PDB file of C-alpha atoms in Angstrom:
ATOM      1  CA  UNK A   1      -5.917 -15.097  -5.875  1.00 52.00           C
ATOM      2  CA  UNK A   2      -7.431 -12.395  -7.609  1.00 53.00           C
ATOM      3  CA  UNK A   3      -4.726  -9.655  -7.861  1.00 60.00           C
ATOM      4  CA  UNK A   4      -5.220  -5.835  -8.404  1.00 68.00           C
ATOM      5  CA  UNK A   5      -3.499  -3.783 -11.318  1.00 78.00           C
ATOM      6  CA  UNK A   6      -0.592  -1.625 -10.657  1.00 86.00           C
ATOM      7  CA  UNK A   7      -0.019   1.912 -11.610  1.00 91.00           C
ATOM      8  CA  UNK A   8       1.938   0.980 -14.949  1.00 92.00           C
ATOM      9  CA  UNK A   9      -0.630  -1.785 -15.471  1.00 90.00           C
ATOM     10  CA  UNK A  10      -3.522   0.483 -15.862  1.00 89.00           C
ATOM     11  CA  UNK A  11      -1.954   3.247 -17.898  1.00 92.00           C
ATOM     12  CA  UNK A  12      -1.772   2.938 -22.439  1.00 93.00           C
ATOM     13  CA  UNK A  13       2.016   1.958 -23.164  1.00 94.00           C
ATOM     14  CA  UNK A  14       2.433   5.261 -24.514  1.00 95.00           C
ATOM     15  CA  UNK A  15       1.813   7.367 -21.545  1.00 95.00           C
ATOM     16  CA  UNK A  16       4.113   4.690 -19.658  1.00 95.00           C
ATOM     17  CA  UNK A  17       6.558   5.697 -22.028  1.00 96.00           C
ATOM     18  CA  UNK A  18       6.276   9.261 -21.672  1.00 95.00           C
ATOM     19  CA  UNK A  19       6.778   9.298 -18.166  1.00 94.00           C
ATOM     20  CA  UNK A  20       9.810   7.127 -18.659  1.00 95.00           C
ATOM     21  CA  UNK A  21      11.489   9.957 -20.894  1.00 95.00           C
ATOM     22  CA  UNK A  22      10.932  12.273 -17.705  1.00 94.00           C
ATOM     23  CA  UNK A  23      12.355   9.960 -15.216  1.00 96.00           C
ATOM     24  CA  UNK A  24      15.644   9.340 -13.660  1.00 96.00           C
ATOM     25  CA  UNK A  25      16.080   5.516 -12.316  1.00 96.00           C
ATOM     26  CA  UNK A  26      18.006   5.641  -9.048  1.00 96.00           C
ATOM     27  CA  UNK A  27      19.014   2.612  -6.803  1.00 97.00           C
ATOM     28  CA  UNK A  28      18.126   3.053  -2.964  1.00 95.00           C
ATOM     29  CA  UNK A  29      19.435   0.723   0.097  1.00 95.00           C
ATOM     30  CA  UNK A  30      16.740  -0.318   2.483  1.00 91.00           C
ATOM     31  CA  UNK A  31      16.160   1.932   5.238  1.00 91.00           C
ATOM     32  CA  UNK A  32      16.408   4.779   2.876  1.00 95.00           C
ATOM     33  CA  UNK A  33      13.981   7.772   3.057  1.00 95.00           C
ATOM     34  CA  UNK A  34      12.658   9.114  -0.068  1.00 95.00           C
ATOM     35  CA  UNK A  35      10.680  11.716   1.396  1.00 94.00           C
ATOM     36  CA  UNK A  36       9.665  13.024   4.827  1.00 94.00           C
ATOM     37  CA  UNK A  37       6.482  14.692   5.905  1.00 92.00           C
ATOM     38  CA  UNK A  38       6.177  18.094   5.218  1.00 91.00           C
ATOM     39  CA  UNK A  39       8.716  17.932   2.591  1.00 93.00           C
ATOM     40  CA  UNK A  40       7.919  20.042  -1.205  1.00 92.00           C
ATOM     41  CA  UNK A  41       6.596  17.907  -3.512  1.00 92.00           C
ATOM     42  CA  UNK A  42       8.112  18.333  -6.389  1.00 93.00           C
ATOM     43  CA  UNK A  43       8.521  14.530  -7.779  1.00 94.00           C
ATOM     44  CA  UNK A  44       7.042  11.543  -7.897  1.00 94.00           C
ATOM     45  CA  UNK A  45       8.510   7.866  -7.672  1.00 96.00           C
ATOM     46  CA  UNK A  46       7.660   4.989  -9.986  1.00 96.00           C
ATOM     47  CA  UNK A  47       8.921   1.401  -8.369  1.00 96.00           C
ATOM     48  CA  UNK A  48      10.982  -0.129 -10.627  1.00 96.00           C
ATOM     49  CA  UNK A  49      11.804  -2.911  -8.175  1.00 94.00           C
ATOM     50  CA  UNK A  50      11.207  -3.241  -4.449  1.00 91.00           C
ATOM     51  CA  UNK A  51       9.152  -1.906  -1.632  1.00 90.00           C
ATOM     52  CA  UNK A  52       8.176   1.271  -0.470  1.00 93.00           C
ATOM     53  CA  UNK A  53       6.377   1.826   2.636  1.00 90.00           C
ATOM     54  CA  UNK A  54       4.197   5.200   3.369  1.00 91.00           C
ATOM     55  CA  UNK A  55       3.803   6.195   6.949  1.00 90.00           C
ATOM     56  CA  UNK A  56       2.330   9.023   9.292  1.00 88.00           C
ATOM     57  CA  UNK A  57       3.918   9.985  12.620  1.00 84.00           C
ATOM     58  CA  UNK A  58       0.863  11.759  15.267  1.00 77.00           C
ATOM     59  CA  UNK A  59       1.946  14.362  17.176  1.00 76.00           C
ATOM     60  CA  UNK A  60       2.344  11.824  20.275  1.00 76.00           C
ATOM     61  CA  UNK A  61       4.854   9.846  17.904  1.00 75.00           C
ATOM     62  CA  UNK A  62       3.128   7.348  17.341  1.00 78.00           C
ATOM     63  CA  UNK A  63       3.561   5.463  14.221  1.00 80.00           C
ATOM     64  CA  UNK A  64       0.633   4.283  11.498  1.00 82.00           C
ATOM     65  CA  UNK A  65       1.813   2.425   8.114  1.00 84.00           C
ATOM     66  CA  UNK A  66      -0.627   3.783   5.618  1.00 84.00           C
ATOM     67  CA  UNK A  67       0.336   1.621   2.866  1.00 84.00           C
ATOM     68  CA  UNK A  68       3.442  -0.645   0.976  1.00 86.00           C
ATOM     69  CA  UNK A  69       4.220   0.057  -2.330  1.00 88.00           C
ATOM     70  CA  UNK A  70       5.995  -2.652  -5.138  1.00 88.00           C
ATOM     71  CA  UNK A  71       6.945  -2.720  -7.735  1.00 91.00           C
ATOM     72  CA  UNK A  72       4.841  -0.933 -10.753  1.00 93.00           C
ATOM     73  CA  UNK A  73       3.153   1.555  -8.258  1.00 94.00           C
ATOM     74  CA  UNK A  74       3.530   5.137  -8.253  1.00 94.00           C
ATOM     75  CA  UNK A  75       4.325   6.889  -5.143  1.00 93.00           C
ATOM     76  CA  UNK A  76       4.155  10.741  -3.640  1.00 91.00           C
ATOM     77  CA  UNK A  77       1.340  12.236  -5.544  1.00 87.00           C
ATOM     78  CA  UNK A  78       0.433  14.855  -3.081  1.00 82.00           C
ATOM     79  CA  UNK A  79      -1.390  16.674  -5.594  1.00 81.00           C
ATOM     80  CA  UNK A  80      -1.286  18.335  -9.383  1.00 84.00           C
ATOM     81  CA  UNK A  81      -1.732  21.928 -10.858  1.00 84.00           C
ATOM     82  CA  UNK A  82      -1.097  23.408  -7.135  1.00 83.00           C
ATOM     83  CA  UNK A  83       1.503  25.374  -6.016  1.00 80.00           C
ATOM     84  CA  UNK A  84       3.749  24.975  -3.105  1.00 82.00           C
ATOM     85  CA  UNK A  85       2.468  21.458  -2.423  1.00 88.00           C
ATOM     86  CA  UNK A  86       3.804  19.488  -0.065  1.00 91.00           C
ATOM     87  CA  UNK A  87       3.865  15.226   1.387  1.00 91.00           C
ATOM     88  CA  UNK A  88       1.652  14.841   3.850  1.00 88.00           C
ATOM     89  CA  UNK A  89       3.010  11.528   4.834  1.00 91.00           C
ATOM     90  CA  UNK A  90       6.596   9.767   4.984  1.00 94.00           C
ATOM     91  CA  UNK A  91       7.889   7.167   2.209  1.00 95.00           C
ATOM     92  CA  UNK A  92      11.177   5.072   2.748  1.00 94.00           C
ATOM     93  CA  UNK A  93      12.780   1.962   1.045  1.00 94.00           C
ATOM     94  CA  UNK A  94      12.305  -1.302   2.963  1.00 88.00           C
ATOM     95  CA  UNK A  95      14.125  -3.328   0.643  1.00 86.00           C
ATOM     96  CA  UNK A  96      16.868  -2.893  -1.671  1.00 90.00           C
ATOM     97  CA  UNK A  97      15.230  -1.617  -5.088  1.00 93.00           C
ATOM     98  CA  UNK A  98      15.487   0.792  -7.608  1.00 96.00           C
ATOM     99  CA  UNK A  99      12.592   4.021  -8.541  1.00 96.00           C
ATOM    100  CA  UNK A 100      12.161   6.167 -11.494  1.00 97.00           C
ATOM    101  CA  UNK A 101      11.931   9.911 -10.212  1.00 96.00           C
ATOM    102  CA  UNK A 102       9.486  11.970 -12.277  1.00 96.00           C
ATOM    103  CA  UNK A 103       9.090  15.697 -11.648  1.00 95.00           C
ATOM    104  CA  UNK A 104       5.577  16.740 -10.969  1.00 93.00           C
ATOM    105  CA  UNK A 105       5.583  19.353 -13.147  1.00 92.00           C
ATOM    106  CA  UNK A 106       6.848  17.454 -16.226  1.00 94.00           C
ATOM    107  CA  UNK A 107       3.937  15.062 -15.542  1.00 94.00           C
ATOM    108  CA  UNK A 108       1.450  18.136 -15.142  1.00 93.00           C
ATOM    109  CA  UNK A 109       2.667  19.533 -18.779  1.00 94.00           C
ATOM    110  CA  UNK A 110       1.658  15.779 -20.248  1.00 94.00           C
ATOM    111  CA  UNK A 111      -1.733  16.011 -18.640  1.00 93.00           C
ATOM    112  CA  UNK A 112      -2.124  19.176 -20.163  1.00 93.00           C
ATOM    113  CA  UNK A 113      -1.648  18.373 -23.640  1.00 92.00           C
ATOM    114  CA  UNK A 114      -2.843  14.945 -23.694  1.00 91.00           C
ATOM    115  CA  UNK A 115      -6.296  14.315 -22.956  1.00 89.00           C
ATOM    116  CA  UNK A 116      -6.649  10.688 -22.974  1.00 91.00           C
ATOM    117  CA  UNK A 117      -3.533  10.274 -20.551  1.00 93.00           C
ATOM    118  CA  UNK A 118      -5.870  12.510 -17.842  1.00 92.00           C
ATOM    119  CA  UNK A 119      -8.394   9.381 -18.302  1.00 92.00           C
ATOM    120  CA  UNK A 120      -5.853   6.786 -17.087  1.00 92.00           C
ATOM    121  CA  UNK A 121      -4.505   9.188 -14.738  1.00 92.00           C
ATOM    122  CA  UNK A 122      -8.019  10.347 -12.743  1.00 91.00           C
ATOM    123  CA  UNK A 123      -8.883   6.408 -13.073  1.00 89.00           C
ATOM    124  CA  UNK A 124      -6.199   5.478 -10.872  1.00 90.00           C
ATOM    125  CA  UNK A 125      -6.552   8.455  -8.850  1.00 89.00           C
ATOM    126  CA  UNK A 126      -9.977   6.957  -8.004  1.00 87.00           C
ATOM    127  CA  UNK A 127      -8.968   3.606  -7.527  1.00 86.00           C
ATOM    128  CA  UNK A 128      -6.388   5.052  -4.714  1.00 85.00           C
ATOM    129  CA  UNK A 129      -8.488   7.258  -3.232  1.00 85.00           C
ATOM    130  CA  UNK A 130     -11.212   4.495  -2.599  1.00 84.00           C
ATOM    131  CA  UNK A 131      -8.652   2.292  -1.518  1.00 80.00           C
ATOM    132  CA  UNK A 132      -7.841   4.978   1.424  1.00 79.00           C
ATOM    133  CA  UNK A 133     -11.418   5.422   2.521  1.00 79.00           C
ATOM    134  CA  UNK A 134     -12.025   1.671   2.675  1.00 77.00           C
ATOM    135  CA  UNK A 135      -9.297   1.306   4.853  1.00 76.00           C
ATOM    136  CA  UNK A 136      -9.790   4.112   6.874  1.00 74.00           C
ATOM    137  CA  UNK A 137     -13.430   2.713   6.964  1.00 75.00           C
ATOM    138  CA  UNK A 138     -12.329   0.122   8.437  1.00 72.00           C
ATOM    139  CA  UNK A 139     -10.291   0.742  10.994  1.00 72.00           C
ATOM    140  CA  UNK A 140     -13.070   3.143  12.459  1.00 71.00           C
ATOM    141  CA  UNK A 141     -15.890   1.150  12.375  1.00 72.00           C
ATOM    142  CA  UNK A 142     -14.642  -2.564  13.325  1.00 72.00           C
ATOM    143  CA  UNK A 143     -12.566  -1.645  16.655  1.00 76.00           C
ATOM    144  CA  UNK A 144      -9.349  -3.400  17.131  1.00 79.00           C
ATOM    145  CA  UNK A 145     -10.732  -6.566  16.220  1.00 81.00           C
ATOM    146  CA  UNK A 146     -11.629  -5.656  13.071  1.00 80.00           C
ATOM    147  CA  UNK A 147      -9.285  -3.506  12.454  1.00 83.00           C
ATOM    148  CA  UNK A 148      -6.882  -6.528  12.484  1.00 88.00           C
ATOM    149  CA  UNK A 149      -9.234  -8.574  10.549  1.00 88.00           C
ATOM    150  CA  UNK A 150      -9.135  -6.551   7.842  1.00 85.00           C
ATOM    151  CA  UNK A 151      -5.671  -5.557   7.217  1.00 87.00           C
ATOM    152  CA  UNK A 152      -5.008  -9.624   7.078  1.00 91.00           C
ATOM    153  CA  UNK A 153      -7.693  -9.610   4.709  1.00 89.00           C
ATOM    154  CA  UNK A 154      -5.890  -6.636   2.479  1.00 86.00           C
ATOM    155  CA  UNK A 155      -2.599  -8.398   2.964  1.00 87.00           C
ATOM    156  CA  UNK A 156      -4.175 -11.806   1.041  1.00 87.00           C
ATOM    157  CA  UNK A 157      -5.178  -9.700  -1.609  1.00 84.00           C
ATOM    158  CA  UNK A 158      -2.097  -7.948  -1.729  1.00 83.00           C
ATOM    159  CA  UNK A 159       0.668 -10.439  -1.208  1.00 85.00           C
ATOM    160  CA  UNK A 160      -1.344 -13.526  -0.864  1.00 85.00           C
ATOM    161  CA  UNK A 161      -0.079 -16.948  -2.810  1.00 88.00           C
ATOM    162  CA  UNK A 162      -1.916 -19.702  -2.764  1.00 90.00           C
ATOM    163  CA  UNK A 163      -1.191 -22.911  -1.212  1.00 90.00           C
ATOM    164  CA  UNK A 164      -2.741 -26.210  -0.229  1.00 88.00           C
ATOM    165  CA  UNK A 165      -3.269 -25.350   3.383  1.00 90.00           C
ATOM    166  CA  UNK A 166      -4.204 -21.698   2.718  1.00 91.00           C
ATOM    167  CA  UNK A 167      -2.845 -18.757   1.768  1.00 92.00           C
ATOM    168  CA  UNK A 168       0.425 -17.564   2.305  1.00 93.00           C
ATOM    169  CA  UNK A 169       1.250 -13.867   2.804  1.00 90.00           C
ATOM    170  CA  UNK A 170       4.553 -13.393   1.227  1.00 87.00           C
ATOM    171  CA  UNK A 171       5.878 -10.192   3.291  1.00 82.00           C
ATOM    172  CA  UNK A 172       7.996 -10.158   6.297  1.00 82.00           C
ATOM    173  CA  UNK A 173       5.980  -8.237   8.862  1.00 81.00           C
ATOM    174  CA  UNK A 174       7.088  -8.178  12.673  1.00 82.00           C
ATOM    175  CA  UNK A 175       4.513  -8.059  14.778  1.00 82.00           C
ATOM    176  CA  UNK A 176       5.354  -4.290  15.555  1.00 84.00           C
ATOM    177  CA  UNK A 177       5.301  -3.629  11.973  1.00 83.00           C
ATOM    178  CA  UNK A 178       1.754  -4.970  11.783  1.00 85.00           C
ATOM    179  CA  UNK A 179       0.928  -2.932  15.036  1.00 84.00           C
ATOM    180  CA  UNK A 180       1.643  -0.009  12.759  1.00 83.00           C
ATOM    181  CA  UNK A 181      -1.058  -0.896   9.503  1.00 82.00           C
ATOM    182  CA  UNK A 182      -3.934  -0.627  12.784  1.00 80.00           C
ATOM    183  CA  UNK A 183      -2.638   2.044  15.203  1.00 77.00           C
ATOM    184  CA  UNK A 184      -1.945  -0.701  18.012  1.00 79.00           C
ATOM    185  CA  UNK A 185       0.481  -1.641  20.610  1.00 82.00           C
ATOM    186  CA  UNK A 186       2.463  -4.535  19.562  1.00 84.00           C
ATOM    187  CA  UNK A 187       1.312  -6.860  22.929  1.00 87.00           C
ATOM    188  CA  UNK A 188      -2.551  -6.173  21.707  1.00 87.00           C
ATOM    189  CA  UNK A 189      -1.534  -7.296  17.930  1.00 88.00           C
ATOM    190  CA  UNK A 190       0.765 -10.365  19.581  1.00 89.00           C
ATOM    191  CA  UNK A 191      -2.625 -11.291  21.616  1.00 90.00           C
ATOM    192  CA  UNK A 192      -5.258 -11.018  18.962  1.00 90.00           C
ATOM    193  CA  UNK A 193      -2.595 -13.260  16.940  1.00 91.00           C
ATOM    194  CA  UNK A 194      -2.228 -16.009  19.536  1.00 91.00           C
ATOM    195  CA  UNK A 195      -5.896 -16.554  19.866  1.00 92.00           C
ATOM    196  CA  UNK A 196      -6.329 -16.796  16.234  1.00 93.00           C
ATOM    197  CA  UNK A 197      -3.583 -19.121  16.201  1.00 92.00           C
ATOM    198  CA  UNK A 198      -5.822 -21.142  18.753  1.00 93.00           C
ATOM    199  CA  UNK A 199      -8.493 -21.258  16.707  1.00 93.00           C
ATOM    200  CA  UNK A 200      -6.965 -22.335  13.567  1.00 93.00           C
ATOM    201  CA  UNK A 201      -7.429 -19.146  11.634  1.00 93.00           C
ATOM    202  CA  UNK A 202      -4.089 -18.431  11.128  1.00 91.00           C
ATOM    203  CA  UNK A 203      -0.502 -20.136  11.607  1.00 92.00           C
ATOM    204  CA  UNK A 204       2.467 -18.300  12.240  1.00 90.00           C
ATOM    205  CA  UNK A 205       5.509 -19.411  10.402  1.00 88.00           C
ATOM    206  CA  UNK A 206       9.130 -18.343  10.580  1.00 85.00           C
ATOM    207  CA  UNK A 207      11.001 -14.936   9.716  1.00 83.00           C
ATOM    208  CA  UNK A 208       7.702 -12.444  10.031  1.00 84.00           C
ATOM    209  CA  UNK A 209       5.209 -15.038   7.129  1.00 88.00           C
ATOM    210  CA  UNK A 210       1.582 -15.324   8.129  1.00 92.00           C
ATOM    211  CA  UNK A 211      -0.654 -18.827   6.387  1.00 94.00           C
ATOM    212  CA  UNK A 212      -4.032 -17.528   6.544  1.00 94.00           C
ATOM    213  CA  UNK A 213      -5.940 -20.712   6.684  1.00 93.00           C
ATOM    214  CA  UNK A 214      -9.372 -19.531   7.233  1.00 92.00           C
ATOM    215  CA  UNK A 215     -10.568 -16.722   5.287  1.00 90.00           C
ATOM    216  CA  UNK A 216     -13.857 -16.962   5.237  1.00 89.00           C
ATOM    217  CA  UNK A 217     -14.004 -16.627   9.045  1.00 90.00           C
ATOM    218  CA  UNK A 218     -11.779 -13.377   8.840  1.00 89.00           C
ATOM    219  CA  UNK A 219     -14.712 -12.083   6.403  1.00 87.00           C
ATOM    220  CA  UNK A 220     -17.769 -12.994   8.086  1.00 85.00           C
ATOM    221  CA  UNK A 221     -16.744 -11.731  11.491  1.00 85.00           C
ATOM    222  CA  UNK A 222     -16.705  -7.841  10.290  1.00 81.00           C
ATOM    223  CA  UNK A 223     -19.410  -8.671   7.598  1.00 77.00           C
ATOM    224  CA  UNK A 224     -16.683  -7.943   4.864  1.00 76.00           C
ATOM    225  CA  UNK A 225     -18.133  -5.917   1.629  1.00 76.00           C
ATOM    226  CA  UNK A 226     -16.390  -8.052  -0.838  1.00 74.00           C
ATOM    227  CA  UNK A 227     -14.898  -5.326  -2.257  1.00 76.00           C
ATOM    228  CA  UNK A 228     -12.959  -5.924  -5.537  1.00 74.00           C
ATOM    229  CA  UNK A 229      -9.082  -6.603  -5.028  1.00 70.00           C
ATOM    230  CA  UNK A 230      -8.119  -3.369  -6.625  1.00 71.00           C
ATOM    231  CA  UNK A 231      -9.887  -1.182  -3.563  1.00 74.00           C
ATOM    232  CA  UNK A 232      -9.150  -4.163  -1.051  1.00 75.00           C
ATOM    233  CA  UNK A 233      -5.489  -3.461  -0.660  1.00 75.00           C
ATOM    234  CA  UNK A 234      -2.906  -2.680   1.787  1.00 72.00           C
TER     235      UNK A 234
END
């Protein structure tokens, strides 16, 4: 399948570089919290290998995955050329990996001087932000259904391999983890599941994998856009 660029893929070699002379590589177990909502921020975190997942608690405590990060992505921008900034959302390790930590201000400085880094740097910036409305689209305008739909629709374009008897979305999810991408209750995502199991759409398969084997039916139930794989992303 088509695959989006990452954050190191759509930047020149020299400002990859650059930011590499700023950063410090650090390994983190899985489980671990890189930051927590709320908190300054004063870095940001370049995936050297692994997965980082970005999440937002409501004030009932209820739990929404806004996206997963791998490897080559850049994570925690809350913001540039502001003071006193701080996350607005959650970011912890769910695998073993290792992340370059570059301070924000080291990054602004670059910016500053070089004018053809800002052009990478506001591209991607677009490309993310688009990617956030489109979900967010989504997920108000389709209903639960759709909602659903969707995110299995992001997650092919994301982590999707193809095989003979469709394609195979290589991440682990529970289905309380995939609750959490929608804003559900984990017996309404284990429902929607079964009938679409039923029906052929999908197969489950062991330790969390999902074989979509049916996407076309996925897009023409909430009349997907089509929207490239760089904005069509988990």
């Amino acid at each position: 399948m088509a695959k989006s660029l990452t954050f190191v893929q759509q930047i020149s070699p020299d400002f990859l570089a650059r930011l590499y002379t700023l950063a410090t590589e650090r390994n983190f177990p899985a489980g671990a919290v890189l930051y927590m909502d709320g908190d300054p921020a004063e870095y940001l975190y370049l995936i050297s290998s692994g997965q980082v997942k970005l999440t937002k608690t409501t004030v009932d405590g209820k739990e929404l995955t806004l996206q997963v990060f791998g490897s080559g992505e850049l994570v925690g921008l809350a913001g540039l050329f502001e003071a006193e900034l701080v996350h607005t959302a959650s970011a912890a390790i769910l695998e073993d990996g290792a992340v370059r930590v570059i301070p924000r201000a080291g990054l602004e400085q670059i910016l500053i001087k070089n004018g053809e880094y800002c052009v990478d740097f506001m591209r991607w910036m677009g490309i993310m932000n688009r990617r956030m409305q489109s979900k967010f689209r989504d997920l108000l305008l389709n209903g639960k259904v759709g909602a659903l739909y969707s995110t299995l629709i992001r997650m092919c374009n994301t982590y999707g391999e193809e095989r003979s008897e469709g394609i195979y979305i290589n991440l682990s999810l529970t289905n309380r983890d995939l609750a959490h991408f929608i804003g559900l209750t984990r017996e309404s995502v284990n429902r929607m599941l079964s009938d679409l199991k039923k029906q052929q759409v999908i197969d489950l398969l062991p330790h969390g994998h999902i074989l979509i084997k049916d996407l076309t039916y996925l897009k023409e139930t909430i009349c997907c856009d089509d929207c490239p794989p760089e904005i069509c992303q988990i």
